[in-house]
Coordinates of C-alpha atoms (C1' of nucleotides) in Angstrom, one line a residue:
Chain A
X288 CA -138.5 133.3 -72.6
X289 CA -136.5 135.9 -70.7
X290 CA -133.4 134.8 -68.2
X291 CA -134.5 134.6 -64.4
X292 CA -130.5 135.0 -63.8
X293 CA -130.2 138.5 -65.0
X294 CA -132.2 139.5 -61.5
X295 CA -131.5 137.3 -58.3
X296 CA -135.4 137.6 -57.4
X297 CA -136.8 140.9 -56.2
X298 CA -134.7 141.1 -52.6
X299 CA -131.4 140.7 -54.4
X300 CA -132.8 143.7 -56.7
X301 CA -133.7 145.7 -53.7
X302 CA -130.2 145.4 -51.9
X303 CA -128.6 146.2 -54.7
X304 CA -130.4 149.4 -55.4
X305 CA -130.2 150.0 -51.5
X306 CA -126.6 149.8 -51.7
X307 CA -126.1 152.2 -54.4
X308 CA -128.5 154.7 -53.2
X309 CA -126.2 154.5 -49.6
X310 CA -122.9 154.6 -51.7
X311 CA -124.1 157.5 -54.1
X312 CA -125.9 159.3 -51.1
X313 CA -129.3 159.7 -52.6
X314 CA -130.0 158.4 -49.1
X315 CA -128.2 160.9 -46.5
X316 CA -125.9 159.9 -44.0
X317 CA -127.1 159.3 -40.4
X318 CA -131.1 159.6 -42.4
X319 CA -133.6 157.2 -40.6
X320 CA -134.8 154.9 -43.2
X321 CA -138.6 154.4 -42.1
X322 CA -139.9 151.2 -43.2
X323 CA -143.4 152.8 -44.8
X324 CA -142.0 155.1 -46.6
X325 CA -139.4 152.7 -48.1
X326 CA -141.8 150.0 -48.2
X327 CA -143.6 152.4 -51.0
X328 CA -141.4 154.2 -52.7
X329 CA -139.3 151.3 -53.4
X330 CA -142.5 149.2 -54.0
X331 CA -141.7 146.1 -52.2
X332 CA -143.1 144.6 -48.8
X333 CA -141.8 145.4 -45.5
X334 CA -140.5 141.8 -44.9
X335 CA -138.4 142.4 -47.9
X336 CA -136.9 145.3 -47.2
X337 CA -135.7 144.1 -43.6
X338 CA -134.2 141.3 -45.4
X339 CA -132.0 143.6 -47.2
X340 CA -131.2 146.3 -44.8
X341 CA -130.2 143.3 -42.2
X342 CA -127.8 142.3 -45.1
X343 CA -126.8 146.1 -45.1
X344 CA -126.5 146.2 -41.5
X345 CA -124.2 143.1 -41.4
X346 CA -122.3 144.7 -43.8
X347 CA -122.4 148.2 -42.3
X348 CA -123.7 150.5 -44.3
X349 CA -126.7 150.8 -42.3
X350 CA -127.3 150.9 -38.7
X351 CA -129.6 149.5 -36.3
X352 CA -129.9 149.6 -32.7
X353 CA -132.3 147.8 -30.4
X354 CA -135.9 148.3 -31.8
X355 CA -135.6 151.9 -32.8
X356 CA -135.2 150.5 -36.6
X357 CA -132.9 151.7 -39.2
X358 CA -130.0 154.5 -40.2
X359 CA -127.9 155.2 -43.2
X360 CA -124.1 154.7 -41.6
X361 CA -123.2 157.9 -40.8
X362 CA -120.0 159.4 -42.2
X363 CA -117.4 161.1 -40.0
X364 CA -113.6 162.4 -40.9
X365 CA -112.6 160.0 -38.2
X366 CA -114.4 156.8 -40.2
X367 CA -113.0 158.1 -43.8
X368 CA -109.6 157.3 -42.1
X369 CA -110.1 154.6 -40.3
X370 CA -112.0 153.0 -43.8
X371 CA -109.2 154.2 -45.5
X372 CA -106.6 152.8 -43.5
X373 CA -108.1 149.7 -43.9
X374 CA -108.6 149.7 -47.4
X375 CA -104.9 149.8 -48.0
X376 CA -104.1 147.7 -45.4
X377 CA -106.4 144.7 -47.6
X378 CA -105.5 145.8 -51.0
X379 CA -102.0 146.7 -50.7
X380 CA -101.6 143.1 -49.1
X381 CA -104.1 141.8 -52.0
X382 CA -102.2 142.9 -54.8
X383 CA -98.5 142.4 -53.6
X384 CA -99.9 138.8 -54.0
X385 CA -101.2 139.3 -56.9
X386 CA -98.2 140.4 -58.6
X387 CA -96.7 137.8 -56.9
X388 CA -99.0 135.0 -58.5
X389 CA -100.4 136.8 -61.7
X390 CA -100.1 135.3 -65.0
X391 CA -100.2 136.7 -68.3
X392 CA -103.8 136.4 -68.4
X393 CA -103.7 138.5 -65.6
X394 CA -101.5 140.9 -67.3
X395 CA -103.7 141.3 -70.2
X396 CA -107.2 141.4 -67.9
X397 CA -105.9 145.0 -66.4
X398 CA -104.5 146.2 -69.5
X399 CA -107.9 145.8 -70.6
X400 CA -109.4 147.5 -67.4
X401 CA -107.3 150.5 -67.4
X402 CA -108.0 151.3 -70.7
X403 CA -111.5 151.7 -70.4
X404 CA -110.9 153.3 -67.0
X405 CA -108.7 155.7 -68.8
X406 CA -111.7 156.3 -71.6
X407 CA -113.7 157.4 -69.1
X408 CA -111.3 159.4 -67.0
X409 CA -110.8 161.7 -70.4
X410 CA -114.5 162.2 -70.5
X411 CA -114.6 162.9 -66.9
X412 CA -111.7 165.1 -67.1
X413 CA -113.4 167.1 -70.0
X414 CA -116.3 168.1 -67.7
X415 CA -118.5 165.4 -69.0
X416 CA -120.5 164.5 -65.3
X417 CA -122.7 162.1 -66.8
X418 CA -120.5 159.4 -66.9
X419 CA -120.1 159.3 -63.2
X420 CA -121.6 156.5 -61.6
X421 CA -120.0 154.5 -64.8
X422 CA -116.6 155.4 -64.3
X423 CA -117.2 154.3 -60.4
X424 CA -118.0 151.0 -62.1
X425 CA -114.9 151.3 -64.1
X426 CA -113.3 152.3 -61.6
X427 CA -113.8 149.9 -59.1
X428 CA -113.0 147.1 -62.2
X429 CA -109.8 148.3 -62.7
X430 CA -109.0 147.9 -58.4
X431 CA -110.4 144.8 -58.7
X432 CA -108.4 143.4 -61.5
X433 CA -105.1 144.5 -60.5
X434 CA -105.6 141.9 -56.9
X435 CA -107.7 139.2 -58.7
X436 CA -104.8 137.2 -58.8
X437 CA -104.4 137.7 -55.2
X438 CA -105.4 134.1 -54.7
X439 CA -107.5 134.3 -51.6
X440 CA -111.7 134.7 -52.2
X441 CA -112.4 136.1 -48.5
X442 CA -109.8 139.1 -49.4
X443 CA -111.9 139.6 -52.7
X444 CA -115.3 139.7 -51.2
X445 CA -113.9 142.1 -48.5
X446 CA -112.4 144.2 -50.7
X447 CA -115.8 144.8 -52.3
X448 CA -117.5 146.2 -49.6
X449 CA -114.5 147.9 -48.0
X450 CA -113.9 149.6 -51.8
X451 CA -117.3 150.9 -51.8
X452 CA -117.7 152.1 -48.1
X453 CA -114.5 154.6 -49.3
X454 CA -116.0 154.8 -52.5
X455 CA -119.1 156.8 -50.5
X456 CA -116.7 159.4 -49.4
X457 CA -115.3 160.1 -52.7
X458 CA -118.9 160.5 -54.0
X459 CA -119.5 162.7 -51.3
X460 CA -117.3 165.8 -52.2
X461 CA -118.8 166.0 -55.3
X462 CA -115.3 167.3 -57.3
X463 CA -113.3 164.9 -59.0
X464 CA -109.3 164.2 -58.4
X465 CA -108.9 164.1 -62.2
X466 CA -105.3 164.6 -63.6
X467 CA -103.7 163.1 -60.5
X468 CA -105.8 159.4 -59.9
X469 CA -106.0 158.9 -63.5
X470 CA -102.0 159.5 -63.5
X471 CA -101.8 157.0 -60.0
X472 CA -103.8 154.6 -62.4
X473 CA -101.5 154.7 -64.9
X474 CA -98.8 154.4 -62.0
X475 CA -100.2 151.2 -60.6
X476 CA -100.7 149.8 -63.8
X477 CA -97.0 150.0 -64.9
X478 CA -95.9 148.4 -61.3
X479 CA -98.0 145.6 -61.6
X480 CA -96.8 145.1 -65.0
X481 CA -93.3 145.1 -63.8
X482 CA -94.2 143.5 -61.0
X483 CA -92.2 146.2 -58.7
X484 CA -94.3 145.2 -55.6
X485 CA -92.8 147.7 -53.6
X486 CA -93.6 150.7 -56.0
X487 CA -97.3 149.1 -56.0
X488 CA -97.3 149.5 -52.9
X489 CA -96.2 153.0 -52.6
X490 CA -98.4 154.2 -55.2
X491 CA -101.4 152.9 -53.8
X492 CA -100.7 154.2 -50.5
X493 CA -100.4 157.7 -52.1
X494 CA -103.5 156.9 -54.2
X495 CA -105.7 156.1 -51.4
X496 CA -104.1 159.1 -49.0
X497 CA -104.4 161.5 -51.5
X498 CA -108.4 160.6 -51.8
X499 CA -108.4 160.9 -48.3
X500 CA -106.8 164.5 -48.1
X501 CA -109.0 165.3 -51.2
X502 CA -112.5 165.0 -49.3
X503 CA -111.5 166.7 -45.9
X504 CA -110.5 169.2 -48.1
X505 CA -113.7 169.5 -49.5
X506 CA -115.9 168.3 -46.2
X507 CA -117.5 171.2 -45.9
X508 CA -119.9 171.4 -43.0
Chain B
X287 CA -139.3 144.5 -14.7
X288 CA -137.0 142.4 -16.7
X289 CA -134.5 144.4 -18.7
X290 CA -135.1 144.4 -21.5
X291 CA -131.7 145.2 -23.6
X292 CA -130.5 142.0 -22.4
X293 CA -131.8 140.0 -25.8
X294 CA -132.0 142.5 -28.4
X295 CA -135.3 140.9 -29.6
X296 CA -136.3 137.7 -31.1
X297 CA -134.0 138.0 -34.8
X298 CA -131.2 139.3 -32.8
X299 CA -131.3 135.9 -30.3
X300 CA -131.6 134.2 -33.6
X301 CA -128.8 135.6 -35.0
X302 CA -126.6 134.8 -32.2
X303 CA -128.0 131.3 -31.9
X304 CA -127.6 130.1 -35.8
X305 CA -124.1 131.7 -35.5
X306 CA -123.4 129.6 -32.9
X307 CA -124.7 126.4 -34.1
X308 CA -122.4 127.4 -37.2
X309 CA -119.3 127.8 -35.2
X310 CA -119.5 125.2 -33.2
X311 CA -120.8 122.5 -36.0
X312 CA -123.9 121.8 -34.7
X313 CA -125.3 123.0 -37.9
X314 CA -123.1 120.6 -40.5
X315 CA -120.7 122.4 -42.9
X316 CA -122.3 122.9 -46.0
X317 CA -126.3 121.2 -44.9
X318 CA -129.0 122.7 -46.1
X319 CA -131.0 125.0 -44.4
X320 CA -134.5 124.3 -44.8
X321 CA -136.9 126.8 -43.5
X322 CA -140.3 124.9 -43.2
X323 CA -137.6 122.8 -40.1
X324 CA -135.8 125.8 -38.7
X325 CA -138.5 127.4 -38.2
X326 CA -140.1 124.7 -35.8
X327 CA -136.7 124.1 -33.8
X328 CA -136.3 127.4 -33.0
X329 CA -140.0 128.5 -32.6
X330 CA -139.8 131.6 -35.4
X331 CA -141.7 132.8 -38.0
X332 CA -140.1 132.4 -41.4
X333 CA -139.9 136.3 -41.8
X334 CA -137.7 136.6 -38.8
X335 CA -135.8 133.2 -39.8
X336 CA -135.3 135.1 -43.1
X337 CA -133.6 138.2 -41.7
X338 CA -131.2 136.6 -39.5
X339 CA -129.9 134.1 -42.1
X340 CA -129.3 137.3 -44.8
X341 CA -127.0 139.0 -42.1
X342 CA -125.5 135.7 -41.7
X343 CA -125.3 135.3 -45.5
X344 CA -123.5 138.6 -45.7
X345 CA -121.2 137.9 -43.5
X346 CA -120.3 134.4 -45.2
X347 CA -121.2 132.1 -43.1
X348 CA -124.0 130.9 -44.7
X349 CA -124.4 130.8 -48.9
X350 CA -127.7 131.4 -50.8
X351 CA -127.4 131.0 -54.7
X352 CA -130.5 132.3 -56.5
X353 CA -133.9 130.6 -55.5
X354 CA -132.8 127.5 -53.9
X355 CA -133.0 128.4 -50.2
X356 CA -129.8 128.6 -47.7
X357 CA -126.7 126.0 -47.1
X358 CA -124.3 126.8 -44.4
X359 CA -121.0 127.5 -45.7
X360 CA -118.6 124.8 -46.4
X361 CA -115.5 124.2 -44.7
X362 CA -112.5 123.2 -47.1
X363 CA -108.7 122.8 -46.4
X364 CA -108.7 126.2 -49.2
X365 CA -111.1 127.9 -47.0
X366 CA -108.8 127.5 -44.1
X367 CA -105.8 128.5 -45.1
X368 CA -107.8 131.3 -46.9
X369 CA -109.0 133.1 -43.6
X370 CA -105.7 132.8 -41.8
X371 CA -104.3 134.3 -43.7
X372 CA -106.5 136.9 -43.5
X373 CA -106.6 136.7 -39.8
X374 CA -102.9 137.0 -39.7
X375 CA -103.1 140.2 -42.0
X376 CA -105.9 141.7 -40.2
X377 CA -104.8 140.3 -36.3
X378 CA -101.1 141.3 -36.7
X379 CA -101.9 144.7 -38.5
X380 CA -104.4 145.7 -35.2
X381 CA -102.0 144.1 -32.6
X382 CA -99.1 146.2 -33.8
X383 CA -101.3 149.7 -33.7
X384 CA -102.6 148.3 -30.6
X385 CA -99.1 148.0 -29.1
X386 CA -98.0 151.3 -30.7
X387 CA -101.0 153.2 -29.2
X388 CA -101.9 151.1 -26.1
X389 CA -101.9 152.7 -22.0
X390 CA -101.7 151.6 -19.1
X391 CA -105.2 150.6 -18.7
X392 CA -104.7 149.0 -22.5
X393 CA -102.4 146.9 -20.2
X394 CA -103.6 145.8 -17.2
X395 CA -107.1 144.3 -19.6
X396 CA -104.9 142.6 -21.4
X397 CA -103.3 140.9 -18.3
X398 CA -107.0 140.4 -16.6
X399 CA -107.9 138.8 -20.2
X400 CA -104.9 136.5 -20.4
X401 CA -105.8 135.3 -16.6
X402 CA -108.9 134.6 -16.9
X403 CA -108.3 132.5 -20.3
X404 CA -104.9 130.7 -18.5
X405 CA -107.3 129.1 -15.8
X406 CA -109.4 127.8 -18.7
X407 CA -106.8 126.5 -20.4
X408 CA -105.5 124.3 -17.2
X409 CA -108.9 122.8 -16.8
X410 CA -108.7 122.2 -20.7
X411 CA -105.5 120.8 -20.3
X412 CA -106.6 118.7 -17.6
X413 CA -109.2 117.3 -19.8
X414 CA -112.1 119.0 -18.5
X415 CA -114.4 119.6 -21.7
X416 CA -116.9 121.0 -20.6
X417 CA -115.6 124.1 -20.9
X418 CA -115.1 124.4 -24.5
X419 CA -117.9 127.0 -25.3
X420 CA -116.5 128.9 -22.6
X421 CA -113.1 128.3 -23.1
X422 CA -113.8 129.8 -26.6
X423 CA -115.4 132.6 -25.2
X424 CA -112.3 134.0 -22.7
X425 CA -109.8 133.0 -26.2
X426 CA -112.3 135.6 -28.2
X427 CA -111.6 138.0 -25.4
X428 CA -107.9 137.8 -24.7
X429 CA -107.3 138.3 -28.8
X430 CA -109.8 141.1 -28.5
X431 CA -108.4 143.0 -25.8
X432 CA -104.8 142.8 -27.4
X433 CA -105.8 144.9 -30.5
X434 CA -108.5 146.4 -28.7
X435 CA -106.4 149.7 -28.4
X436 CA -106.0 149.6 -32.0
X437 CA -108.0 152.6 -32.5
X438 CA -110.0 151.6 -35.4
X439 CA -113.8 150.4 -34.9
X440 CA -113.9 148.7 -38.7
X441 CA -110.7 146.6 -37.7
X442 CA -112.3 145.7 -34.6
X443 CA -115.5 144.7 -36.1
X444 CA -114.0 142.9 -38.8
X445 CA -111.5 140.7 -36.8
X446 CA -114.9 139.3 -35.0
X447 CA -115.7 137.6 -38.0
X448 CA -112.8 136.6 -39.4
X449 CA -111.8 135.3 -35.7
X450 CA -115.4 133.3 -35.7
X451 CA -114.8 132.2 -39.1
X452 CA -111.2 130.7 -38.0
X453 CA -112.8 129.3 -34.7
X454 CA -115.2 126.9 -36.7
X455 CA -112.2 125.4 -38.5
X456 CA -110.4 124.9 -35.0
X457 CA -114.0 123.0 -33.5
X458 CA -114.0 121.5 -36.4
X459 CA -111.7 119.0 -35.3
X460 CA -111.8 118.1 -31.3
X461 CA -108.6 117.8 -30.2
X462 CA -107.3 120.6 -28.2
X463 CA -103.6 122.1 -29.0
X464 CA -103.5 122.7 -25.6
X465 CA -99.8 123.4 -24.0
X466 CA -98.6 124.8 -27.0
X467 CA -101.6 127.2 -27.7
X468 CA -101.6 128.2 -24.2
X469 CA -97.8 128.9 -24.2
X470 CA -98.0 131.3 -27.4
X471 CA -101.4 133.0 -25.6
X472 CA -98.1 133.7 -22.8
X473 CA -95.6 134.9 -25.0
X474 CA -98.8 137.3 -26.6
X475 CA -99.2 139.1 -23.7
X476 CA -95.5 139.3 -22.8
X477 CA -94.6 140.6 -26.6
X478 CA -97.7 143.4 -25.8
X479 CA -96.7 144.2 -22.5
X480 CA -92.9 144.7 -23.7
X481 CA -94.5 146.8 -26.5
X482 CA -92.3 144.5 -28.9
X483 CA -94.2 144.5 -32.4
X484 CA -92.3 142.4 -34.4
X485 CA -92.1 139.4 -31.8
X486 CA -95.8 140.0 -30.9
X487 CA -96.4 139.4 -34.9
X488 CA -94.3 136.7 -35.3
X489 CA -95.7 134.8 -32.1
X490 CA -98.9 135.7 -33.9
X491 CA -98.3 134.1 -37.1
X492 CA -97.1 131.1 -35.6
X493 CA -100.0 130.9 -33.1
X494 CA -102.7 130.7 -36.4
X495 CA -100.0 129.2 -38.4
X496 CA -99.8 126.3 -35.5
X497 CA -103.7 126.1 -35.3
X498 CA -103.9 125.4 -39.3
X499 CA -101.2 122.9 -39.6
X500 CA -103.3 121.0 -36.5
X501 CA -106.3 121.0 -38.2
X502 CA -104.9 120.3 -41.3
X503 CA -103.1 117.1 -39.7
X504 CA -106.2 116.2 -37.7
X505 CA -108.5 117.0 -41.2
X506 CA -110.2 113.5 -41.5
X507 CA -112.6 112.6 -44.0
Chain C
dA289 C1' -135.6 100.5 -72.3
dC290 C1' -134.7 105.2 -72.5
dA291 C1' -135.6 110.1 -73.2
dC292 C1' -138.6 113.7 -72.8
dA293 C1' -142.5 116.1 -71.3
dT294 C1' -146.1 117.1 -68.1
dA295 C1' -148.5 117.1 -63.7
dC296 C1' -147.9 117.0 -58.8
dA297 C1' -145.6 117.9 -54.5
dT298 C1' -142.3 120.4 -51.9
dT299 C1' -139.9 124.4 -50.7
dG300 C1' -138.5 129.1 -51.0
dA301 C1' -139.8 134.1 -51.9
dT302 C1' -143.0 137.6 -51.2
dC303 C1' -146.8 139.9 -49.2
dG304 C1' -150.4 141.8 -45.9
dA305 C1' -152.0 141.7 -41.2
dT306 C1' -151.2 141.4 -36.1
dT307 C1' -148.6 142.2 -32.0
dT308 C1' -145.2 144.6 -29.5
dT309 C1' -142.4 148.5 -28.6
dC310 C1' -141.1 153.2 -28.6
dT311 C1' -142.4 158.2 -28.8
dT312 C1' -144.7 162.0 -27.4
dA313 C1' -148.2 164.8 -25.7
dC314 C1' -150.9 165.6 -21.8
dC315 C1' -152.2 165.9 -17.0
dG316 C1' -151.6 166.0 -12.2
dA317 C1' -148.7 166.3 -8.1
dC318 C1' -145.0 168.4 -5.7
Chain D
dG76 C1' -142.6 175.6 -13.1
dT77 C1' -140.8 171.2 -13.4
dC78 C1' -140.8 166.5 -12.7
dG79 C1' -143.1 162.0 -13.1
dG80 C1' -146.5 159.1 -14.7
dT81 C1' -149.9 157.7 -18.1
dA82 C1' -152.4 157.2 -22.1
dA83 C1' -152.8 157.8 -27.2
dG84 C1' -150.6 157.5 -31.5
dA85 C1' -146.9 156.0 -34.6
dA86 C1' -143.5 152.9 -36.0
dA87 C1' -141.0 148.6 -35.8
dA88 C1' -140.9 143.6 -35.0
dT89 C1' -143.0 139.4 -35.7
dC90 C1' -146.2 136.3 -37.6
dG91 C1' -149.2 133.4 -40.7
dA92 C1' -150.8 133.1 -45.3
dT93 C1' -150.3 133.4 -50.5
dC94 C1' -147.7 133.2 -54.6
dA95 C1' -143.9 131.4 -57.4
dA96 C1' -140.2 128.5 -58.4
dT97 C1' -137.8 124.1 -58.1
dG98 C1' -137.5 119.2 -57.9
dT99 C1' -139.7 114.7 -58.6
dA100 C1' -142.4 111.1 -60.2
dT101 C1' -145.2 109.3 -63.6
dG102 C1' -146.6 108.4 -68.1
dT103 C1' -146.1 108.3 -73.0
dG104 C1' -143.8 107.9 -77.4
dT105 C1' -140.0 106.3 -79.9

DNA sequence: ACACATACATTGATCGATTTTCTTACCGAC
DNA sequence: GTCGGTAAGAAAATCGATCAATGTATGTGT
């Protein structure tokens, strides 16, 4: 018999997929997301789909206004800082306590994560684009690890959404930082080993800035 | 004609209404949900029922674990300590941009707010209930207006749950903190008005700190 | 008497159809 | 020529019904 649990039921499916068409941007910014079309090319009913774009909306990575239906959230310089901001604001305060309270199991859990972070940094930083959407997994492991500690669930589960509404930016100048994250990787590794909260801190600050800089850099438009 | 952006349609009502009954305990912490009964007391199809519990499920204040239907989220002495924390974090990081970037007309909101929330709180005070709902309402505007110069629209948005999420615990139990809460809403609005960021954050903390220690004494059960 | 399996009842998940609302194109009046 | 109103078409919101999963009771075998 196969195991139900490896798909929540068809809805959970469907946000998922959703949310990583938003994140990646095979669904443009600011697009209108018309329930027929959706409704086919995903292959799903159109109660379905409003059940996951209202958990989209609630999370706000899609828009919707009155009863003029759905919109990808649209992406502006001003909302990359102000998601940015935010994002170090929740992490930098989620892993200070995590250093704080981290054990050696801890320890071990992002030794492990940056490691396979770093394996697929090398490949990305030899040119090899096909590993993309698997280092975002990778990478978003390794961010995750290094505040699991942090004690508190709500900062977890916010961190998730808030990591991958910054994360959609990053995807969108399609150039990688290379040399310089993997290095801040490394960087936040070594202060969470030796638990220098303040370095942390200041490292993940520069991290998160420097992504920032990075895509208005490369807006374009 | 009737306006019609006054209810933003059937699901949004919803929405607000379930949220409500969540807040406020009128839906129990942790009951199930069942849809075959919500759908009768509030006059709904289940479709519509459906949507407005997913955004609510996003948002975390209702669960939903694989095929078993909806529970509203359970209140624990963990879970309270848990968002104030976050509320601090999120509260005190806003108020202090808010007092850094504030005008004039920043100011004289604020002042309006605080008013309009001090005559509710002497007719609390005075024992006069039946203003709770609305009592709560004019609290959610005075905190709002003091960061609401913050200049970020994801802080803003995400300090309405996390205040929401804090409120349930504090209707949780009845009794009001009265003097004392109304006292630090005072010295809130003088700390903003003096533009004085560290005593506005540490009235803050002690202002959530003071609400969870109440609870926590009044817990019960 | 207890454990396990199976049939039945209940509830949730998904779907297709209906109703309502918005958009736009068209027509007449100023 | 433009503004305002109206009617037709498209799209979203809502609903009622069907399908699938879960929980429960019953019966049988040890």
């Amino acid at each position: 018999m196969t195991d139900k649990r490896i798909d929540g039921g068809v809805a959970h499916t469907l946000y998922d997929r959703l949310r990583r068409d938003i994140v990646f941007g095979r669904l443009a910014a600011a697009a209108k997301l018309p329930l027929g079309e959706l409704k086919e090319s995903y292959g799903v009913s159109v109660s379905t789909l409003r059940e996951a774009l209202n958990r989209l909306a609630a999370e706000g990575f899609v828009m919707t206004e009155g009863q003029r239906g759905f919109f990808v959230a649209p992406m502006t310089r001003e909302g990359l800082r102000d998601i940015a901001a935010l994002r170090i604001l929740i992490e930098g305060y989620a892993f200070e306590k995590s250093i704080e309270h981290g054990d050696t199991d801890w320890e071990a859990s992002i030794v492990a994560a940056h490691h396979k972070l770093h394996r697929l940094e090398q490949r990305m930083i030899q040119g090899d684009v096909s590993v993309r959407e698997n280092w975002k997994q990778h990478d978003w492991e390794f961010h995750q690890a290094l505040i699991a500690a942090c004690g508190s669930a709500e900062l977890l589960r916010l961190h998730q959404t808030v990591f991958d509404k910054y994360l959609r930016y990053q995807v969108r100048v399609l150039t990688f930082r290379g040399t310089l994250a993997a290095q801040e990787h490394k960087d936040l590794l070594d202060a969470a080993l030796s638990r220098n909260v303040a370095q942390g801190a200041d490292v993940l600050r520069r991290h998160i800035d420097g992504g920032v800089e990075h895509s208005l850099a490369h807006w374009g438009g």
